[in-house]
Amino acid sequence: FTTFENPFLPAAEKDIAQKQTKNALIYKQEYLAEPQSHEGLVYPEFTPEIHVVPPFNITGARLFRSIDWGIQAPCVCLWAALMPGGEIYIYREHYRNGLPVPKQAAMISGLSGREQIEATVIDPSTRRRESKAMEGKSYFESIQMQFTRSGIPTLLGHNNVQEGISIVTDALLNNKLFIFDTCTSLIMEFMLYEWATAAQEEGGNANDKPKDGGDDGMDALRYMLCMLSGKSRGTGIDTPPKNCTI
């Protein structure tokens, strides 16, 4: 049955769903009960009936975070619980754009509360330093360094896209990766994450890389699973220098 045949759903909510669902394939599948092909999706192995689970008590798990930085695009933080059996549960998400590092860091720390986070991995491009000025003196500071100043030291993520996609795919196929159903933005990204078609138009392979945009959670997920599989650019944490003067 379609959503619109549900007599218990107010008409106003149906109208809102129709206006807010911008992707036609998602709308047809989720509201009109018309199953759509998974052709072109980066993760066709992702099956909500299997990989999306209700929240449960994660006591006893090892906890980790992953950050994909953005200002205009969302800054995304994912929290992962690594269970004794090797299963990984993404149990919390944070999507927010338009805020500087200190405010993002404060929100991430607030959501973490007193959880014992073992490590936080971050987009490796945040290592790049930008010129800043303070009290008339110039110095260079990176986004990664700003997170450190704000109380969140981070490790640089492994950003080989194809390798990361392979690791995530293996986790899905082997039922080692699960998402709490409260992580609605990440779940939606799974369903919309497609291979680029521009490469095909230029005579290349359309499956060489995913399309750009709307993939911030997917990037953070790759950094997370690469870290948990032992892959990272390095273990060094970018700390503020004692003397910022050039």
Tab-separated table of C-alpha atoms in Angstrom, residues 69-218:
chain	number	residue	atom	x	y	z
A	69	TRP	CA	34.681	19.027	8.309
A	70	GLY	CA	32.548	21.580	6.506
A	71	ILE	CA	31.365	25.175	6.766
A	72	GLN	CA	28.932	25.550	3.853
A	73	ALA	CA	28.517	21.798	3.630
A	74	PRO	CA	27.617	20.173	6.950
A	75	CYS	CA	30.249	19.325	9.511
A	76	VAL	CA	29.418	15.688	10.252
A	77	CYS	CA	30.414	13.701	13.298
A	78	LEU	CA	29.586	10.005	13.681
A	79	TRP	CA	29.890	7.963	16.855
A	80	ALA	CA	30.707	4.245	16.557
A	81	ALA	CA	30.493	1.424	19.088
A	82	LEU	CA	32.867	-1.469	18.391
A	83	MET	CA	31.411	-4.595	19.979
A	84	PRO	CA	33.485	-7.524	21.343
A	85	GLY	CA	32.418	-9.635	18.352
A	86	GLY	CA	33.713	-7.058	15.858
A	87	GLU	CA	30.320	-5.570	14.918
A	88	ILE	CA	30.291	-1.798	14.421
A	89	TYR	CA	27.209	0.206	15.368
A	90	ILE	CA	26.895	3.862	14.332
A	91	TYR	CA	24.845	5.036	17.280
A	92	ARG	CA	24.807	8.848	16.963
A	93	GLU	CA	25.161	11.500	14.274
A	94	HIS	CA	25.741	15.248	14.212
A	95	TYR	CA	25.066	17.278	11.031
A	96	ARG	CA	25.478	21.063	11.237
A	97	ASN	CA	26.835	23.700	8.888
A	98	GLY	CA	27.712	27.366	9.175
A	99	LEU	CA	29.506	27.166	12.530
A	100	PRO	CA	33.225	27.681	13.358
A	101	VAL	CA	35.314	24.927	14.907
A	102	PRO	CA	34.925	25.957	18.580
A	103	LYS	CA	31.122	25.817	18.387
A	104	GLN	CA	31.100	22.542	16.454
A	105	ALA	CA	33.560	21.057	18.949
A	106	ALA	CA	31.428	22.211	21.889
A	107	MET	CA	28.342	20.561	20.389
A	108	ILE	CA	30.222	17.317	19.659
A	109	SER	CA	31.667	17.254	23.191
A	110	GLY	CA	28.236	17.970	24.639
A	111	LEU	CA	26.676	15.066	22.746
A	112	SER	CA	29.516	12.782	23.859
A	113	GLY	CA	28.965	13.660	27.506
A	114	ARG	CA	31.066	11.439	29.765
A	115	GLU	CA	31.562	8.705	27.188
A	116	GLN	CA	35.103	7.379	27.032
A	117	ILE	CA	35.978	8.037	23.391
A	118	GLU	CA	39.179	6.179	22.490
A	119	ALA	CA	39.990	8.143	19.336
A	120	THR	CA	38.540	10.660	16.902
A	121	VAL	CA	39.511	10.531	13.225
A	122	ILE	CA	39.097	13.535	10.938
A	123	ASP	CA	39.142	14.489	7.262
A	124	PRO	CA	42.879	14.628	6.340
A	125	SER	CA	42.421	17.900	4.440
A	126	THR	CA	42.018	19.599	7.830
A	127	ARG	CA	45.790	19.282	8.278
A	128	ARG	CA	46.284	22.129	5.798
A	129	ARG	CA	47.222	25.278	7.661
A	130	GLU	CA	45.863	28.733	6.925
A	131	SER	CA	47.388	32.091	7.757
A	132	LYS	CA	45.878	33.828	10.772
A	133	ALA	CA	46.643	36.871	12.859
A	134	MET	CA	46.527	37.356	16.623
A	135	GLU	CA	47.696	40.367	18.602
A	136	GLY	CA	49.451	41.758	15.550
A	137	LYS	CA	51.400	38.552	14.903
A	138	SER	CA	50.918	36.144	12.016
A	139	TYR	CA	50.833	32.391	12.422
A	140	PHE	CA	49.519	29.341	10.629
A	141	GLU	CA	46.753	27.191	12.085
A	142	SER	CA	44.877	24.191	10.709
A	143	ILE	CA	41.286	23.073	11.280
A	144	GLN	CA	42.720	20.003	12.985
A	145	MET	CA	44.698	22.259	15.330
A	146	GLN	CA	41.555	24.268	16.123
A	147	PHE	CA	39.767	21.079	17.151
A	148	THR	CA	42.729	20.277	19.401
A	149	ARG	CA	42.488	23.730	20.976
A	150	SER	CA	38.780	23.056	21.530
A	151	GLY	CA	39.412	19.825	23.408
A	152	ILE	CA	39.074	17.274	20.581
A	153	PRO	CA	42.461	15.924	19.455
A	154	THR	CA	42.100	14.019	16.198
A	155	LEU	CA	43.896	11.506	13.982
A	156	LEU	CA	44.097	12.080	10.237
A	157	GLY	CA	41.786	9.830	8.241
A	158	HIS	CA	42.766	7.484	5.419
A	159	ASN	CA	41.286	9.064	2.281
A	160	ASN	CA	41.707	6.463	-0.441
A	161	VAL	CA	38.077	6.564	-1.600
A	162	GLN	CA	38.019	3.248	-3.453
A	163	GLU	CA	39.763	1.432	-0.621
A	164	GLY	CA	37.405	2.967	1.926
A	165	ILE	CA	34.333	2.025	-0.110
A	166	SER	CA	35.651	-1.547	-0.316
A	167	ILE	CA	36.032	-1.718	3.467
A	168	VAL	CA	32.505	-0.387	4.053
A	169	THR	CA	31.106	-2.798	1.432
A	170	ASP	CA	32.782	-5.777	3.108
A	171	ALA	CA	31.357	-4.730	6.477
A	172	LEU	CA	27.848	-4.559	4.975
A	173	LEU	CA	28.162	-7.897	3.168
A	174	ASN	CA	29.418	-9.630	6.309
A	175	ASN	CA	26.790	-7.971	8.542
A	176	LYS	CA	29.431	-6.208	10.615
A	177	LEU	CA	28.084	-2.656	10.152
A	178	PHE	CA	24.785	-1.449	11.563
A	179	ILE	CA	23.155	1.976	11.937
A	180	PHE	CA	20.815	3.043	14.759
A	181	ASP	CA	17.505	4.140	13.263
A	182	THR	CA	17.944	7.516	14.978
A	183	CYS	CA	20.750	8.356	12.494
A	184	THR	CA	18.265	9.422	9.831
A	185	SER	CA	20.600	11.663	7.814
A	186	LEU	CA	23.238	8.951	7.449
A	187	ILE	CA	20.601	6.396	6.438
A	188	MET	CA	19.279	8.774	3.775
A	189	GLU	CA	22.808	9.298	2.423
A	190	PHE	CA	23.205	5.531	2.027
A	191	MET	CA	20.089	5.505	-0.138
A	192	LEU	CA	21.199	8.458	-2.306
A	193	TYR	CA	24.965	7.869	-2.607
A	194	GLU	CA	25.575	7.223	-6.324
A	195	TRP	CA	28.471	6.792	-8.711
A	196	ALA	CA	29.314	9.823	-10.859
A	197	THR	CA	28.164	9.832	-14.469
A	198	ALA	CA	30.426	12.646	-15.679
A	199	ALA	CA	33.334	10.243	-16.125
A	200	GLN	CA	31.221	8.080	-18.435
A	201	GLU	CA	30.303	11.062	-20.591
A	202	GLU	CA	34.016	11.819	-21.020
A	203	GLY	CA	34.712	8.276	-22.192
A	204	GLY	CA	35.774	6.942	-18.781
A	205	ASN	CA	34.191	4.597	-16.300
A	206	ALA	CA	31.242	6.048	-14.374
A	207	ASN	CA	32.149	3.812	-11.431
A	208	ASP	CA	35.558	5.413	-10.939
A	209	LYS	CA	34.293	7.703	-8.186
A	210	PRO	CA	31.049	8.699	-6.428
A	211	LYS	CA	29.275	11.908	-7.346
A	212	ASP	CA	30.139	15.028	-5.365
A	213	GLY	CA	27.756	16.597	-2.863
A	214	GLY	CA	25.560	15.150	-0.156
A	215	ASP	CA	28.261	12.670	0.814
A	216	ASP	CA	29.591	14.162	4.054
A	217	GLY	CA	28.313	11.322	6.222
A	218	MET	CA	29.644	8.765	3.736
